[in-house]
Each structure stands twice: as C-alpha cells, then as structure tokens.
C-alpha cells in the first residue's frame, strides 16, 4: 500500500506570494492533518480534515487555510507569505476511528 | 493545556550502548502516546504507540511503557546502532473534542558513534 505523498517536495517563494501544497493520504484513510515544523517552534498542528470538513484547527492566522476533496486528498494554502512561514510542512493521514497518524515526507517551503 | 516534555539533546552514545530518552506529559483524560522518529530530510515515521495505562509499545528493539502514575512514556533500547541516529519525538493525542491533533515534544537528537 502506498504511503502518504506530498507535492511538491521543495518550494521557493517570495514574500507576499501565495502557495498551495498538496497531500494524498494512504488509500482508505479519510482524516488528514497538517503540521508546520520549524527549528524554533518545533512541530505545530495546523488543522485536520475529515470527509471534506475541517474538524479541528490550531492557532495559526487566517492566512493558513485548507480543504479536502471527496477522494480525501487535501490541500493547504498560505496567502501573503512571510519570511517566518519558511518551514517543513507535513501532512499525516489516519484510518477512520483510529488515532495513529502516518506522515508524508513533507514539503519544504523557503520564503525569500 | 496538554503538553509533552522530552529530555534535552543531543544524546551521544557509542554503538551497543543502552538508550533512554525521557518523556513526560500533561493531559486531561486518557491520551494515547506515541514515539515518532525523523531521519535527515524525511518526514516522521511511527516507531511505537500505547493507548492505555501500563501498555508497552515495542518495535525494532525499542520499547516504551505508558505510566499513568508518573505521566511518563520513556523510550528505551538495549543496544543502539549507528543507523538509529535520528531525531526522536514523543507525542500524545487526546481523542474526543480534539481530533487529529498530535501534540509533540521538542524532539531529542540521538547520535550513535561506531
């Protein structure tokens, strides 16, 4: 069974631009969570989607948004990029009713 | 709020040494506990988990026991290898009302020298 995939793996953007990251969960998994990883703040939860609905949200500004499609694939969008948005963005998926999350390889975003 | 605290790193060991990485947590209710490992340039890999008090999770020679009385989930391995060099994260998830949200410790870097 294929693992969680994320595209693109690397991105370079400039301040003020927007970016969209994609995540395809493991087949059969319907919950997708997103995390931001930085050296200073560590791993922080962004949001979680299940059946196309956002079920939980972390403490990030409204510039960070996401959505989920009917095939459980998810995207996250960051508008008006800031230098501090440079990070590794990880998504994770889980099977319905299970808490264990399986992570993708991440998208490394650099904002210049 | 819920939180996870791990021992500061880096931890540097010689090959075949015994490993302990301490992890304590604060949470209401009965969280599930996890250890994840991250190799350079990669995402997180699930190492082991425990879902209730006194459960022992184990995988690839690593073990951790869910201790509710001490709110701890320490990671141990009897004999480390150079290939175990990575960053280890302890995490918890509290189900109802807080779905999909793993709370992580700050990570502990392990360096194993031959």
PDB file of C-alpha atoms in Angstrom:
ATOM      1  CA  UNK A   1       0.000   0.000   0.000  1.00  0.00           C
ATOM      2  CA  UNK A   2       1.420   3.357  -0.998  1.00  0.00           C
ATOM      3  CA  UNK A   3       2.245   5.805   1.785  1.00  0.00           C
ATOM      4  CA  UNK A   4       1.245   9.419   2.200  1.00  0.00           C
ATOM      5  CA  UNK A   5       2.515  11.532  -0.667  1.00  0.00           C
ATOM      6  CA  UNK A   6       3.096  15.266  -0.709  1.00  0.00           C
ATOM      7  CA  UNK A   7       3.783  17.577  -3.610  1.00  0.00           C
ATOM      8  CA  UNK A   8       5.858  19.481  -4.298  1.00  0.00           C
ATOM      9  CA  UNK A   9       8.785  18.419  -2.132  1.00  0.00           C
ATOM     10  CA  UNK A  10      10.510  21.788  -2.315  1.00  0.00           C
ATOM     11  CA  UNK A  11       9.293  25.302  -2.984  1.00  0.00           C
ATOM     12  CA  UNK A  12      10.885  28.715  -3.077  1.00  0.00           C
ATOM     13  CA  UNK A  13       8.593  31.738  -2.914  1.00  0.00           C
ATOM     14  CA  UNK A  14       8.961  35.430  -2.183  1.00  0.00           C
ATOM     15  CA  UNK A  15       7.217  37.467   0.478  1.00  0.00           C
ATOM     16  CA  UNK A  16       3.653  38.398  -0.395  1.00  0.00           C
ATOM     17  CA  UNK A  17       3.089  35.456  -2.714  1.00  0.00           C
ATOM     18  CA  UNK A  18       0.735  32.605  -2.003  1.00  0.00           C
ATOM     19  CA  UNK A  19       1.379  28.880  -2.125  1.00  0.00           C
ATOM     20  CA  UNK A  20      -0.667  25.679  -2.344  1.00  0.00           C
ATOM     21  CA  UNK A  21       0.610  22.364  -1.028  1.00  0.00           C
ATOM     22  CA  UNK A  22      -0.957  19.003  -1.789  1.00  0.00           C
ATOM     23  CA  UNK A  23      -1.304  15.810   0.223  1.00  0.00           C
ATOM     24  CA  UNK A  24      -2.608  12.411  -0.876  1.00  0.00           C
ATOM     25  CA  UNK A  25      -3.413  10.121   2.050  1.00  0.00           C
ATOM     26  CA  UNK A  26      -2.996   6.367   2.291  1.00  0.00           C
ATOM     27  CA  UNK A  27      -5.778   4.557   0.475  1.00  0.00           C
ATOM     28  CA  UNK A  28      -8.778   4.163   2.801  1.00  0.00           C
ATOM     29  CA  UNK A  29      -7.677   6.904   5.167  1.00  0.00           C
ATOM     30  CA  UNK A  30     -10.152   9.737   5.442  1.00  0.00           C
ATOM     31  CA  UNK A  31      -8.603  12.027   8.023  1.00  0.00           C
ATOM     32  CA  UNK A  32      -5.782  14.363   7.027  1.00  0.00           C
ATOM     33  CA  UNK A  33      -3.890  16.568   9.484  1.00  0.00           C
ATOM     34  CA  UNK A  34      -1.338  19.252   8.647  1.00  0.00           C
ATOM     35  CA  UNK A  35       1.660  20.334  10.736  1.00  0.00           C
ATOM     36  CA  UNK A  36       4.317  23.004  10.476  1.00  0.00           C
ATOM     37  CA  UNK A  37       7.847  22.137  11.596  1.00  0.00           C
ATOM     38  CA  UNK A  38      10.400  24.858  12.338  1.00  0.00           C
ATOM     39  CA  UNK A  39      13.631  24.805  14.363  1.00  0.00           C
ATOM     40  CA  UNK A  40      12.273  27.407  16.769  1.00  0.00           C
ATOM     41  CA  UNK A  41       8.697  26.235  17.349  1.00  0.00           C
ATOM     42  CA  UNK A  42       9.022  22.537  16.645  1.00  0.00           C
ATOM     43  CA  UNK A  43       6.014  20.646  15.328  1.00  0.00           C
ATOM     44  CA  UNK A  44       2.757  22.568  15.479  1.00  0.00           C
ATOM     45  CA  UNK A  45      -0.710  21.442  14.433  1.00  0.00           C
ATOM     46  CA  UNK A  46      -2.376  23.479  11.700  1.00  0.00           C
ATOM     47  CA  UNK A  47      -5.704  21.754  11.047  1.00  0.00           C
ATOM     48  CA  UNK A  48      -7.450  18.453  10.455  1.00  0.00           C
ATOM     49  CA  UNK A  49      -9.949  17.484   7.789  1.00  0.00           C
ATOM     50  CA  UNK A  50     -12.320  14.551   7.691  1.00  0.00           C
ATOM     51  CA  UNK A  51     -14.906  13.887   4.987  1.00  0.00           C
ATOM     52  CA  UNK A  52     -14.281  17.290   3.427  1.00  0.00           C
ATOM     53  CA  UNK A  53     -14.930  19.123   6.711  1.00  0.00           C
ATOM     54  CA  UNK A  54     -12.455  20.877   8.960  1.00  0.00           C
ATOM     55  CA  UNK A  55     -12.823  19.210  12.351  1.00  0.00           C
ATOM     56  CA  UNK A  56     -10.052  20.873  14.286  1.00  0.00           C
ATOM     57  CA  UNK A  57      -7.839  23.901  13.943  1.00  0.00           C
ATOM     58  CA  UNK A  58      -4.628  25.067  15.569  1.00  0.00           C
ATOM     59  CA  UNK A  59      -3.521  28.571  16.491  1.00  0.00           C
ATOM     60  CA  UNK A  60      -2.437  29.931  13.137  1.00  0.00           C
ATOM     61  CA  UNK A  61      -3.567  33.113  11.410  1.00  0.00           C
ATOM     62  CA  UNK A  62      -6.283  33.085   8.772  1.00  0.00           C
ATOM     63  CA  UNK A  63      -3.620  33.220   6.045  1.00  0.00           C
ATOM     64  CA  UNK A  64      -3.348  29.474   6.533  1.00  0.00           C
ATOM     65  CA  UNK A  65      -6.287  27.574   5.086  1.00  0.00           C
ATOM     66  CA  UNK A  66      -7.022  24.137   3.803  1.00  0.00           C
ATOM     67  CA  UNK A  67      -9.558  21.950   2.141  1.00  0.00           C
ATOM     68  CA  UNK A  68     -10.256  18.326   1.464  1.00  0.00           C
ATOM     69  CA  UNK A  69     -11.722  16.730  -1.604  1.00  0.00           C
ATOM     70  CA  UNK A  70     -14.147  13.842  -1.934  1.00  0.00           C
ATOM     71  CA  UNK A  71     -11.256  11.432  -2.629  1.00  0.00           C
ATOM     72  CA  UNK A  72      -9.695  12.531   0.730  1.00  0.00           C
ATOM     73  CA  UNK A  73      -6.835  14.372  -0.933  1.00  0.00           C
ATOM     74  CA  UNK A  74      -6.116  17.606   0.859  1.00  0.00           C
ATOM     75  CA  UNK A  75      -4.548  20.934   0.041  1.00  0.00           C
ATOM     76  CA  UNK A  76      -3.319  23.705   2.241  1.00  0.00           C
ATOM     77  CA  UNK A  77      -2.884  27.282   1.141  1.00  0.00           C
ATOM     78  CA  UNK A  78      -0.822  30.053   2.632  1.00  0.00           C
ATOM     79  CA  UNK A  79      -1.564  33.540   1.375  1.00  0.00           C
ATOM     80  CA  UNK A  80       0.591  36.662   1.696  1.00  0.00           C
ATOM     81  CA  UNK A  81       3.687  34.705   2.596  1.00  0.00           C
ATOM     82  CA  UNK A  82       6.010  35.981   5.322  1.00  0.00           C
ATOM     83  CA  UNK A  83       9.627  35.083   5.969  1.00  0.00           C
ATOM     84  CA  UNK A  84       8.531  33.243   9.110  1.00  0.00           C
ATOM     85  CA  UNK A  85       6.440  30.847   7.043  1.00  0.00           C
ATOM     86  CA  UNK A  86       9.627  29.114   5.918  1.00  0.00           C
ATOM     87  CA  UNK A  87       9.243  25.612   7.299  1.00  0.00           C
ATOM     88  CA  UNK A  88       8.730  21.945   6.600  1.00  0.00           C
ATOM     89  CA  UNK A  89       5.012  21.298   6.145  1.00  0.00           C
ATOM     90  CA  UNK A  90       3.944  17.767   6.982  1.00  0.00           C
ATOM     91  CA  UNK A  91       0.670  16.071   6.395  1.00  0.00           C
ATOM     92  CA  UNK A  92      -0.493  12.906   8.051  1.00  0.00           C
ATOM     93  CA  UNK A  93      -3.413  10.585   7.451  1.00  0.00           C
ATOM     94  CA  UNK A  94      -5.321   8.131   9.608  1.00  0.00           C
ATOM     95  CA  UNK A  95      -7.937   5.471   9.166  1.00  0.00           C
ATOM     96  CA  UNK A  96     -11.496   6.241  10.355  1.00  0.00           C
ATOM     97  CA  UNK A  97     -11.806   5.709  14.094  1.00  0.00           C
ATOM     98  CA  UNK A  98      -8.070   5.290  14.630  1.00  0.00           C
ATOM     99  CA  UNK A  99      -5.756   7.803  16.236  1.00  0.00           C
ATOM    100  CA  UNK A 100      -2.478   6.648  14.706  1.00  0.00           C
ATOM    101  CA  UNK A 101      -1.266   9.094  12.066  1.00  0.00           C
ATOM    102  CA  UNK A 102       1.070   8.248   9.212  1.00  0.00           C
ATOM    103  CA  UNK A 103       3.187  11.041   7.835  1.00  0.00           C
ATOM    104  CA  UNK A 104       4.284  12.038   4.384  1.00  0.00           C
ATOM    105  CA  UNK A 105       7.817  13.204   3.519  1.00  0.00           C
ATOM    106  CA  UNK A 106       6.861  16.859   3.796  1.00  0.00           C
ATOM    107  CA  UNK A 107       7.102  19.954   1.622  1.00  0.00           C
ATOM    108  CA  UNK A 108       9.995  22.254   2.423  1.00  0.00           C
ATOM    109  CA  UNK A 109       8.978  25.875   1.818  1.00  0.00           C
ATOM    110  CA  UNK A 110      11.531  28.665   1.692  1.00  0.00           C
ATOM    111  CA  UNK A 111      10.247  32.243   1.653  1.00  0.00           C
ATOM    112  CA  UNK A 112      12.718  34.869   0.463  1.00  0.00           C
TER     113      UNK A 112
ATOM    114  CA  UNK B   1      -3.271  22.799  28.157  1.00  0.00           C
ATOM    115  CA  UNK B   2      -1.875  19.499  27.018  1.00  0.00           C
ATOM    116  CA  UNK B   3       1.894  19.293  26.645  1.00  0.00           C
ATOM    117  CA  UNK B   4       4.811  16.904  26.173  1.00  0.00           C
ATOM    118  CA  UNK B   5       8.294  17.402  27.587  1.00  0.00           C
ATOM    119  CA  UNK B   6      11.338  15.488  26.369  1.00  0.00           C
ATOM    120  CA  UNK B   7      14.865  15.411  27.658  1.00  0.00           C
ATOM    121  CA  UNK B   8      17.245  17.868  26.065  1.00  0.00           C
ATOM    122  CA  UNK B   9      19.578  16.627  23.409  1.00  0.00           C
ATOM    123  CA  UNK B  10      21.745  15.813  21.717  1.00  0.00           C
ATOM    124  CA  UNK B  11      22.296  12.395  23.209  1.00  0.00           C
ATOM    125  CA  UNK B  12      25.591  10.889  22.066  1.00  0.00           C
ATOM    126  CA  UNK B  13      26.214   7.168  22.575  1.00  0.00           C
ATOM    127  CA  UNK B  14      28.631   4.549  21.406  1.00  0.00           C
ATOM    128  CA  UNK B  15      27.329   1.639  19.358  1.00  0.00           C
ATOM    129  CA  UNK B  16      25.765  -1.124  21.507  1.00  0.00           C
ATOM    130  CA  UNK B  17      25.132   1.250  24.421  1.00  0.00           C
ATOM    131  CA  UNK B  18      21.795   1.361  26.267  1.00  0.00           C
ATOM    132  CA  UNK B  19      19.447   4.170  25.304  1.00  0.00           C
ATOM    133  CA  UNK B  20      16.869   6.007  27.381  1.00  0.00           C
ATOM    134  CA  UNK B  21      15.056   9.124  26.188  1.00  0.00           C
ATOM    135  CA  UNK B  22      12.765  10.574  28.836  1.00  0.00           C
ATOM    136  CA  UNK B  23       9.276  11.808  28.008  1.00  0.00           C
ATOM    137  CA  UNK B  24       6.637  13.172  30.372  1.00  0.00           C
ATOM    138  CA  UNK B  25       3.237  14.554  29.513  1.00  0.00           C
ATOM    139  CA  UNK B  26       0.437  16.704  30.850  1.00  0.00           C
ATOM    140  CA  UNK B  27      -3.059  15.995  29.612  1.00  0.00           C
ATOM    141  CA  UNK B  28      -6.593  15.654  30.838  1.00  0.00           C
ATOM    142  CA  UNK B  29      -8.290  12.346  30.412  1.00  0.00           C
ATOM    143  CA  UNK B  30      -6.572   9.356  28.877  1.00  0.00           C
ATOM    144  CA  UNK B  31      -4.423  10.268  25.894  1.00  0.00           C
ATOM    145  CA  UNK B  32      -2.763   7.839  23.520  1.00  0.00           C
ATOM    146  CA  UNK B  33       1.015   8.135  23.421  1.00  0.00           C
ATOM    147  CA  UNK B  34       3.431   7.766  20.515  1.00  0.00           C
ATOM    148  CA  UNK B  35       7.083   7.824  19.594  1.00  0.00           C
ATOM    149  CA  UNK B  36       7.996   9.010  16.104  1.00  0.00           C
ATOM    150  CA  UNK B  37      11.440   9.099  14.502  1.00  0.00           C
ATOM    151  CA  UNK B  38      12.693  11.523  11.875  1.00  0.00           C
ATOM    152  CA  UNK B  39      15.748  10.824   9.734  1.00  0.00           C
ATOM    153  CA  UNK B  40      17.500  13.736   7.998  1.00  0.00           C
ATOM    154  CA  UNK B  41      15.470  15.167   5.150  1.00  0.00           C
ATOM    155  CA  UNK B  42      12.494  12.918   5.785  1.00  0.00           C
ATOM    156  CA  UNK B  43       9.064  13.010   7.387  1.00  0.00           C
ATOM    157  CA  UNK B  44       8.094  11.296  10.628  1.00  0.00           C
ATOM    158  CA  UNK B  45       7.927   7.546  10.962  1.00  0.00           C
ATOM    159  CA  UNK B  46       5.800   5.915  13.623  1.00  0.00           C
ATOM    160  CA  UNK B  47       8.084   3.957  15.940  1.00  0.00           C
ATOM    161  CA  UNK B  48       5.642   2.677  18.565  1.00  0.00           C
ATOM    162  CA  UNK B  49       2.482   3.556  20.438  1.00  0.00           C
ATOM    163  CA  UNK B  50       0.468   2.812  23.572  1.00  0.00           C
ATOM    164  CA  UNK B  51      -3.174   3.597  24.084  1.00  0.00           C
ATOM    165  CA  UNK B  52      -3.813   2.910  27.776  1.00  0.00           C
ATOM    166  CA  UNK B  53      -2.072   2.780  31.109  1.00  0.00           C
ATOM    167  CA  UNK B  54       0.534   0.015  31.540  1.00  0.00           C
ATOM    168  CA  UNK B  55       0.549  -0.764  27.804  1.00  0.00           C
ATOM    169  CA  UNK B  56       4.007  -1.416  26.398  1.00  0.00           C
ATOM    170  CA  UNK B  57       4.704  -0.417  22.832  1.00  0.00           C
ATOM    171  CA  UNK B  58       7.624  -2.067  21.047  1.00  0.00           C
ATOM    172  CA  UNK B  59       9.198  -2.073  17.602  1.00  0.00           C
ATOM    173  CA  UNK B  60      12.689  -2.687  16.139  1.00  0.00           C
ATOM    174  CA  UNK B  61      14.152  -3.234  19.622  1.00  0.00           C
ATOM    175  CA  UNK B  62      12.693  -0.005  21.026  1.00  0.00           C
ATOM    176  CA  UNK B  63      10.235  -0.120  23.928  1.00  0.00           C
ATOM    177  CA  UNK B  64       8.163   2.347  25.939  1.00  0.00           C
ATOM    178  CA  UNK B  65       5.640   1.780  28.719  1.00  0.00           C
ATOM    179  CA  UNK B  66       2.657   4.060  29.382  1.00  0.00           C
ATOM    180  CA  UNK B  67       2.973   5.030  33.056  1.00  0.00           C
ATOM    181  CA  UNK B  68      -0.073   6.975  34.165  1.00  0.00           C
ATOM    182  CA  UNK B  69       1.070   7.343  37.769  1.00  0.00           C
ATOM    183  CA  UNK B  70       4.214   9.190  36.661  1.00  0.00           C
ATOM    184  CA  UNK B  71       2.709  10.565  33.407  1.00  0.00           C
ATOM    185  CA  UNK B  72       5.689   9.212  31.511  1.00  0.00           C
ATOM    186  CA  UNK B  73       6.459   7.286  28.318  1.00  0.00           C
ATOM    187  CA  UNK B  74      10.225   6.834  28.278  1.00  0.00           C
ATOM    188  CA  UNK B  75      11.844   5.303  25.190  1.00  0.00           C
ATOM    189  CA  UNK B  76      14.454   2.577  25.690  1.00  0.00           C
ATOM    190  CA  UNK B  77      16.642   0.347  23.548  1.00  0.00           C
ATOM    191  CA  UNK B  78      19.088  -2.184  24.843  1.00  0.00           C
ATOM    192  CA  UNK B  79      21.766  -1.840  22.171  1.00  0.00           C
ATOM    193  CA  UNK B  80      21.808   1.091  19.760  1.00  0.00           C
ATOM    194  CA  UNK B  81      23.284   1.037  16.261  1.00  0.00           C
ATOM    195  CA  UNK B  82      24.734   3.800  14.120  1.00  0.00           C
ATOM    196  CA  UNK B  83      21.614   3.540  11.957  1.00  0.00           C
ATOM    197  CA  UNK B  84      19.492   4.641  14.953  1.00  0.00           C
ATOM    198  CA  UNK B  85      20.957   8.153  14.689  1.00  0.00           C
ATOM    199  CA  UNK B  86      17.938  10.424  14.171  1.00  0.00           C
ATOM    200  CA  UNK B  87      15.583  12.805  15.951  1.00  0.00           C
ATOM    201  CA  UNK B  88      13.006  11.178  18.220  1.00  0.00           C
ATOM    202  CA  UNK B  89       9.672  12.791  19.048  1.00  0.00           C
ATOM    203  CA  UNK B  90       7.293  11.864  21.840  1.00  0.00           C
ATOM    204  CA  UNK B  91       3.671  12.812  21.164  1.00  0.00           C
ATOM    205  CA  UNK B  92       0.173  12.493  22.556  1.00  0.00           C
ATOM    206  CA  UNK B  93      -3.294  12.683  21.144  1.00  0.00           C
ATOM    207  CA  UNK B  94      -6.427  13.216  23.150  1.00  0.00           C
ATOM    208  CA  UNK B  95      -9.381  11.887  21.278  1.00  0.00           C
ATOM    209  CA  UNK B  96     -12.777  13.365  21.935  1.00  0.00           C
ATOM    210  CA  UNK B  97     -13.083  17.054  21.207  1.00  0.00           C
ATOM    211  CA  UNK B  98      -9.542  17.314  19.936  1.00  0.00           C
ATOM    212  CA  UNK B  99      -9.463  15.045  16.928  1.00  0.00           C
ATOM    213  CA  UNK B 100      -6.491  14.727  14.652  1.00  0.00           C
ATOM    214  CA  UNK B 101      -4.237  16.895  16.793  1.00  0.00           C
ATOM    215  CA  UNK B 102      -0.949  15.349  17.832  1.00  0.00           C
ATOM    216  CA  UNK B 103       0.953  17.350  20.448  1.00  0.00           C
ATOM    217  CA  UNK B 104       4.687  16.841  20.181  1.00  0.00           C
ATOM    218  CA  UNK B 105       7.652  17.243  22.444  1.00  0.00           C
ATOM    219  CA  UNK B 106      10.567  19.300  21.188  1.00  0.00           C
ATOM    220  CA  UNK B 107      12.458  16.280  19.882  1.00  0.00           C
ATOM    221  CA  UNK B 108      15.670  14.623  21.041  1.00  0.00           C
ATOM    222  CA  UNK B 109      18.591  14.161  18.684  1.00  0.00           C
ATOM    223  CA  UNK B 110      20.417  10.858  19.043  1.00  0.00           C
ATOM    224  CA  UNK B 111      23.926  10.439  17.667  1.00  0.00           C
ATOM    225  CA  UNK B 112      25.438   6.956  17.743  1.00  0.00           C
ATOM    226  CA  UNK B 113      29.165   6.669  17.104  1.00  0.00           C
ATOM    227  CA  UNK B 114      30.825   3.470  15.861  1.00  0.00           C
TER     228      UNK B 114
END
